[in-house]
PDB file of C-alpha atoms in Angstrom:
ATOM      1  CA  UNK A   1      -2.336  26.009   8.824  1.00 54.00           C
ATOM      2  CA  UNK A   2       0.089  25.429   6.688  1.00 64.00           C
ATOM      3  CA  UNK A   3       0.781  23.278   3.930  1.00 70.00           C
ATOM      4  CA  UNK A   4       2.937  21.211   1.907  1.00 72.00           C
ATOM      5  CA  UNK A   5       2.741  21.416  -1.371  1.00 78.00           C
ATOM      6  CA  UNK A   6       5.438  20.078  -4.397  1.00 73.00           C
ATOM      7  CA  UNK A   7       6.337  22.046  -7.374  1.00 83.00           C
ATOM      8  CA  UNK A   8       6.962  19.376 -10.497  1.00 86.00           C
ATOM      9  CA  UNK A   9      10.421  19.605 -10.279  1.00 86.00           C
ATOM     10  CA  UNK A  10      10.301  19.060  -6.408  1.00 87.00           C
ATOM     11  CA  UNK A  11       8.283  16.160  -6.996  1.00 90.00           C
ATOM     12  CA  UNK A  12      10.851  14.972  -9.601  1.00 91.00           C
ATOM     13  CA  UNK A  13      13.857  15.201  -7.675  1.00 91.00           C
ATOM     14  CA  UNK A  14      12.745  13.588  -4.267  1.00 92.00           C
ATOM     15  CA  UNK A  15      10.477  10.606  -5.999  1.00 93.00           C
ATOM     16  CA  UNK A  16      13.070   9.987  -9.458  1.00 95.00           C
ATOM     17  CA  UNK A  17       9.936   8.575 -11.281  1.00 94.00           C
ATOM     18  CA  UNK A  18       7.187   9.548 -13.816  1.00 95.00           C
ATOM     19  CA  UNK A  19       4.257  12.203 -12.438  1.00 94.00           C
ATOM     20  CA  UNK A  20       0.695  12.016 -12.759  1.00 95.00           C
ATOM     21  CA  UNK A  21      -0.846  15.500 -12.069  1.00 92.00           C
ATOM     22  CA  UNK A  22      -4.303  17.031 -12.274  1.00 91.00           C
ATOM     23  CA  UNK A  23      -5.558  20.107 -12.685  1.00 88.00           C
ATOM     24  CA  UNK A  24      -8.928  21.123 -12.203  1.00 86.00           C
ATOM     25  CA  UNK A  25     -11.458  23.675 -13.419  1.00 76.00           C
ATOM     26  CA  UNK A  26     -14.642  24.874 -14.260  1.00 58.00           C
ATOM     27  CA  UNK A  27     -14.581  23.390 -17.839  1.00 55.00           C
ATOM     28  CA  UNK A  28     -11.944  22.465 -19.912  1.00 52.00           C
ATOM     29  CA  UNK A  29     -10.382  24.231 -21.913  1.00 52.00           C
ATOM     30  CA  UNK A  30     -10.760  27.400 -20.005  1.00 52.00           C
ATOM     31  CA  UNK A  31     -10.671  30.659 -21.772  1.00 51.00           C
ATOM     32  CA  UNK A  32      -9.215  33.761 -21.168  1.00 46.00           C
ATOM     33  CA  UNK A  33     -12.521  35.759 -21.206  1.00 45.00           C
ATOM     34  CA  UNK A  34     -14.153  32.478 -18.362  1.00 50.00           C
ATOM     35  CA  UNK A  35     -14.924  34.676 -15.519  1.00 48.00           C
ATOM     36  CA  UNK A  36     -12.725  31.263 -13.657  1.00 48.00           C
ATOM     37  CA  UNK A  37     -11.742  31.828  -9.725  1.00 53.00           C
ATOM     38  CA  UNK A  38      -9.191  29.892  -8.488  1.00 54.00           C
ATOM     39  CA  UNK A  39      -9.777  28.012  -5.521  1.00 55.00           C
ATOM     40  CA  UNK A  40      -8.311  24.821  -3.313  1.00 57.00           C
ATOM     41  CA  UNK A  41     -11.667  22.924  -3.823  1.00 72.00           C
ATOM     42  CA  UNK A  42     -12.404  23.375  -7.544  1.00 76.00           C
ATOM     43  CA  UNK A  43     -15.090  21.575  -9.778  1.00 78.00           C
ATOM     44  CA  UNK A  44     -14.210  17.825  -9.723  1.00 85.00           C
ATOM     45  CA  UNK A  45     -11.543  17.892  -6.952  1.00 90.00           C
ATOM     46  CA  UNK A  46     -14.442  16.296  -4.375  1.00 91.00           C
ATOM     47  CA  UNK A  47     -15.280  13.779  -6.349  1.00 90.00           C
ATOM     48  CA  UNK A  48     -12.396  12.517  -7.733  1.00 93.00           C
ATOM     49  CA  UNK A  49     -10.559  12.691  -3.687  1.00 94.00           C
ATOM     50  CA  UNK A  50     -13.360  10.988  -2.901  1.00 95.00           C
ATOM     51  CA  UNK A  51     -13.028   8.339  -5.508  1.00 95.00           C
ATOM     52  CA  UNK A  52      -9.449   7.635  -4.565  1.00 95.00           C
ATOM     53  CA  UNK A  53     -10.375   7.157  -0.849  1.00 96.00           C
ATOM     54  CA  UNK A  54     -12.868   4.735  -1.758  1.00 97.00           C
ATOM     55  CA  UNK A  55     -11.315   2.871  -4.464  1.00 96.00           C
ATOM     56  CA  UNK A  56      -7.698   3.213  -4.019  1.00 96.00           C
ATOM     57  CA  UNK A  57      -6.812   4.153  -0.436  1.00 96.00           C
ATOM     58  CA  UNK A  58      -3.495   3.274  -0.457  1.00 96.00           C
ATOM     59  CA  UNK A  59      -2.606   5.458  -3.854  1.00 96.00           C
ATOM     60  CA  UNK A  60      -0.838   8.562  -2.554  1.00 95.00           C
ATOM     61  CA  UNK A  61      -2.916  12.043  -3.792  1.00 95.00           C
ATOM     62  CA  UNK A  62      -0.993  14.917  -3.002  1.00 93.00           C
ATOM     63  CA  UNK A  63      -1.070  18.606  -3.379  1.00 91.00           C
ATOM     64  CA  UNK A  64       0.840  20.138  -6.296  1.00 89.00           C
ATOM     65  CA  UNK A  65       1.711  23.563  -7.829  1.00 81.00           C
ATOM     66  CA  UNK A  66       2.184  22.801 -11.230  1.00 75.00           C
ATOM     67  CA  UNK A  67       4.532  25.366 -11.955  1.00 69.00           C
ATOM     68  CA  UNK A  68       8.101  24.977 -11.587  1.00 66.00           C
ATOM     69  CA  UNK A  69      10.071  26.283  -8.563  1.00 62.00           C
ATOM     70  CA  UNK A  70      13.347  27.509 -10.266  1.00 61.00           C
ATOM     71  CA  UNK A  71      11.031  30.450 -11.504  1.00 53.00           C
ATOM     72  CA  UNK A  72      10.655  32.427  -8.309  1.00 47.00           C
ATOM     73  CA  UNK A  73       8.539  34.962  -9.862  1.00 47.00           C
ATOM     74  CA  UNK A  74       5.677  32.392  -9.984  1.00 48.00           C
ATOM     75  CA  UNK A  75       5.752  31.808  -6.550  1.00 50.00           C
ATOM     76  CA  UNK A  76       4.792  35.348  -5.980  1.00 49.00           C
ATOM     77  CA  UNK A  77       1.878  35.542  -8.701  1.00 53.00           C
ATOM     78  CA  UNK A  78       0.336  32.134  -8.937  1.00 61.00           C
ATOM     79  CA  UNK A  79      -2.143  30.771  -6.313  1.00 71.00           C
ATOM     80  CA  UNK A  80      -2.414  27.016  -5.135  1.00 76.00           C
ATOM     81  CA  UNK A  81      -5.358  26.193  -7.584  1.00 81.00           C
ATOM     82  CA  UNK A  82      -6.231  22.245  -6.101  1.00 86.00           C
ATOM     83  CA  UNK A  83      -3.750  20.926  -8.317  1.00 90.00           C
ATOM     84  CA  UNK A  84      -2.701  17.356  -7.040  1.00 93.00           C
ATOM     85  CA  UNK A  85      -0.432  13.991  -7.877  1.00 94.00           C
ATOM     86  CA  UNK A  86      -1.233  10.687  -7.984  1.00 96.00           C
ATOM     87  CA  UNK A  87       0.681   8.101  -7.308  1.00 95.00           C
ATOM     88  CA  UNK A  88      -1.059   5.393  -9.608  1.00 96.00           C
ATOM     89  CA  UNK A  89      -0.098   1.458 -10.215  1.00 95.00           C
ATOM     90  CA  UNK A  90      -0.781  -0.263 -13.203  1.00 94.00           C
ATOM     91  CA  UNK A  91      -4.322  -1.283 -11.716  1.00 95.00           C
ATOM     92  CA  UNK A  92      -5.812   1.496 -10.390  1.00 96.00           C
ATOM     93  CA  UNK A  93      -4.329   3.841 -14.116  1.00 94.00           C
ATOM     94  CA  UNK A  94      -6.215   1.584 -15.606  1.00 93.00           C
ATOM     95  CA  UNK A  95      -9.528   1.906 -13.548  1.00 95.00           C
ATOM     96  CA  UNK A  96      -8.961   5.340 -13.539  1.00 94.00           C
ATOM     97  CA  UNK A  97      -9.046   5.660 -16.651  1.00 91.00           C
ATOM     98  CA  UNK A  98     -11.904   3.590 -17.752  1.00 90.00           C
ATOM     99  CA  UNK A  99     -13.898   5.744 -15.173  1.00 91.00           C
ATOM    100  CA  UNK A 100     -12.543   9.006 -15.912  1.00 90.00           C
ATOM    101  CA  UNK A 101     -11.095   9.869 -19.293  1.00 87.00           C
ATOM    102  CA  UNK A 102     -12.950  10.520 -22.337  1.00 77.00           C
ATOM    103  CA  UNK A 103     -10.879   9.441 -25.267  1.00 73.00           C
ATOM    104  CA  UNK A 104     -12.949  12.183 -27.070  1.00 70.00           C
ATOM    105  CA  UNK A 105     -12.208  15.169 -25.220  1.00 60.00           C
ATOM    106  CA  UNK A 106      -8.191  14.875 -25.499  1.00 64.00           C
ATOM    107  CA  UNK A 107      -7.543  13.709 -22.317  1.00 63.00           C
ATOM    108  CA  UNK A 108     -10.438  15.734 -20.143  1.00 73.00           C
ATOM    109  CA  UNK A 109     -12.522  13.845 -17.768  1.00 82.00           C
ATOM    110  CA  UNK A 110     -15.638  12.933 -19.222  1.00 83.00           C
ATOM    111  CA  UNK A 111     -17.008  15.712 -17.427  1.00 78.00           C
ATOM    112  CA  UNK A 112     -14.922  17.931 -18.415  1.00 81.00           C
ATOM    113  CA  UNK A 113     -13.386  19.838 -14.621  1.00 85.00           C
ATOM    114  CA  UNK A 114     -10.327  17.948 -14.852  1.00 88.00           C
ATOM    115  CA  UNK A 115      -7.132  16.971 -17.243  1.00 88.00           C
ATOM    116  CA  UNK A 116      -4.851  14.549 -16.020  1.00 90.00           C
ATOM    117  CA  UNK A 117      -1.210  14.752 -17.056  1.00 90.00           C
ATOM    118  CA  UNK A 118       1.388  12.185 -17.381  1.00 91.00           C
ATOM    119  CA  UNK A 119       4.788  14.244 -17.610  1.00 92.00           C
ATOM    120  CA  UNK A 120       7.422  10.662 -18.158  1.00 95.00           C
ATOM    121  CA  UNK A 121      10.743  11.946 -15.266  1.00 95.00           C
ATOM    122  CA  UNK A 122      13.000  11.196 -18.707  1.00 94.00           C
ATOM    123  CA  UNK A 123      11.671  13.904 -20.155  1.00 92.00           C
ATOM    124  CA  UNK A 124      12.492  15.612 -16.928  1.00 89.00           C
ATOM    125  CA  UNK A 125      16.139  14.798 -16.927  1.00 91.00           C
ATOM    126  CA  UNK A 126      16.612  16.364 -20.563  1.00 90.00           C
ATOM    127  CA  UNK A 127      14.876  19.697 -19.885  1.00 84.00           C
ATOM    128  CA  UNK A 128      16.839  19.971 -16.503  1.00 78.00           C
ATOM    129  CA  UNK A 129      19.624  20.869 -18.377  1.00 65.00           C
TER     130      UNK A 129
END
């Protein structure tokens, strides 16, 4: 069936706010020469959508392609890879990251199948143009 699923600048224009996006994998940082198969249900996704609905069940956790859509060519070569967005408050970033994020390991979960990204919707506004 079907799916939504935003682009970042999608999700910019229709929420006008800052985005919190992960994207999984096997490990981070992947390598060119990881024999690494994209999928909807990657290492980590499980868990941390699990998490969310047990912790946090009213944070929004949607899918994303974290690619932008005014490049049309990626539509056409780029799979959905289990990317999604979270829709965090100031409690549950904090929990989240207490539980998740290893200050060591640059901003990979502490075991390592996930980075989460904060991309600030100024930053947004400057690139647009």
């Amino acid at each position: 069936m079907p799916q939504l699923i935003w682009c970042l600048d999608n999700y910019f224009e229709e929420k006008k706010k800052d985005c919190y996006f992960v994207v999984f994998g096997r490990k981070f940082p992947i390598k060119h020469d990881d024999n690494f198969k994209k999928s909807e249900n990657p290492p980590g996704r499980a868990a941390l959508l699990s998490w969310f609905k047990a912790h946090y069940p009213h944070i929004a956790v949607e899918p994303v392609w974290p690619h932008s859509s005014t490049s049309l060519s990626l539509f056409f070569d780029r799979e959905y890879d289990g990317s999604v967005t979270i829709e965090f408050d100031d409690e549950s970033l904090r929990t989240f990251c207490e539980e998740w994020e290893d200050e060591d390991q640059n901003g990979c979960s502490r075991d390592g199948t996930f980075i989460c990204y904060h991309l600030p919707y100024a930053s947004y506004l400057e690139n647009r143009s």
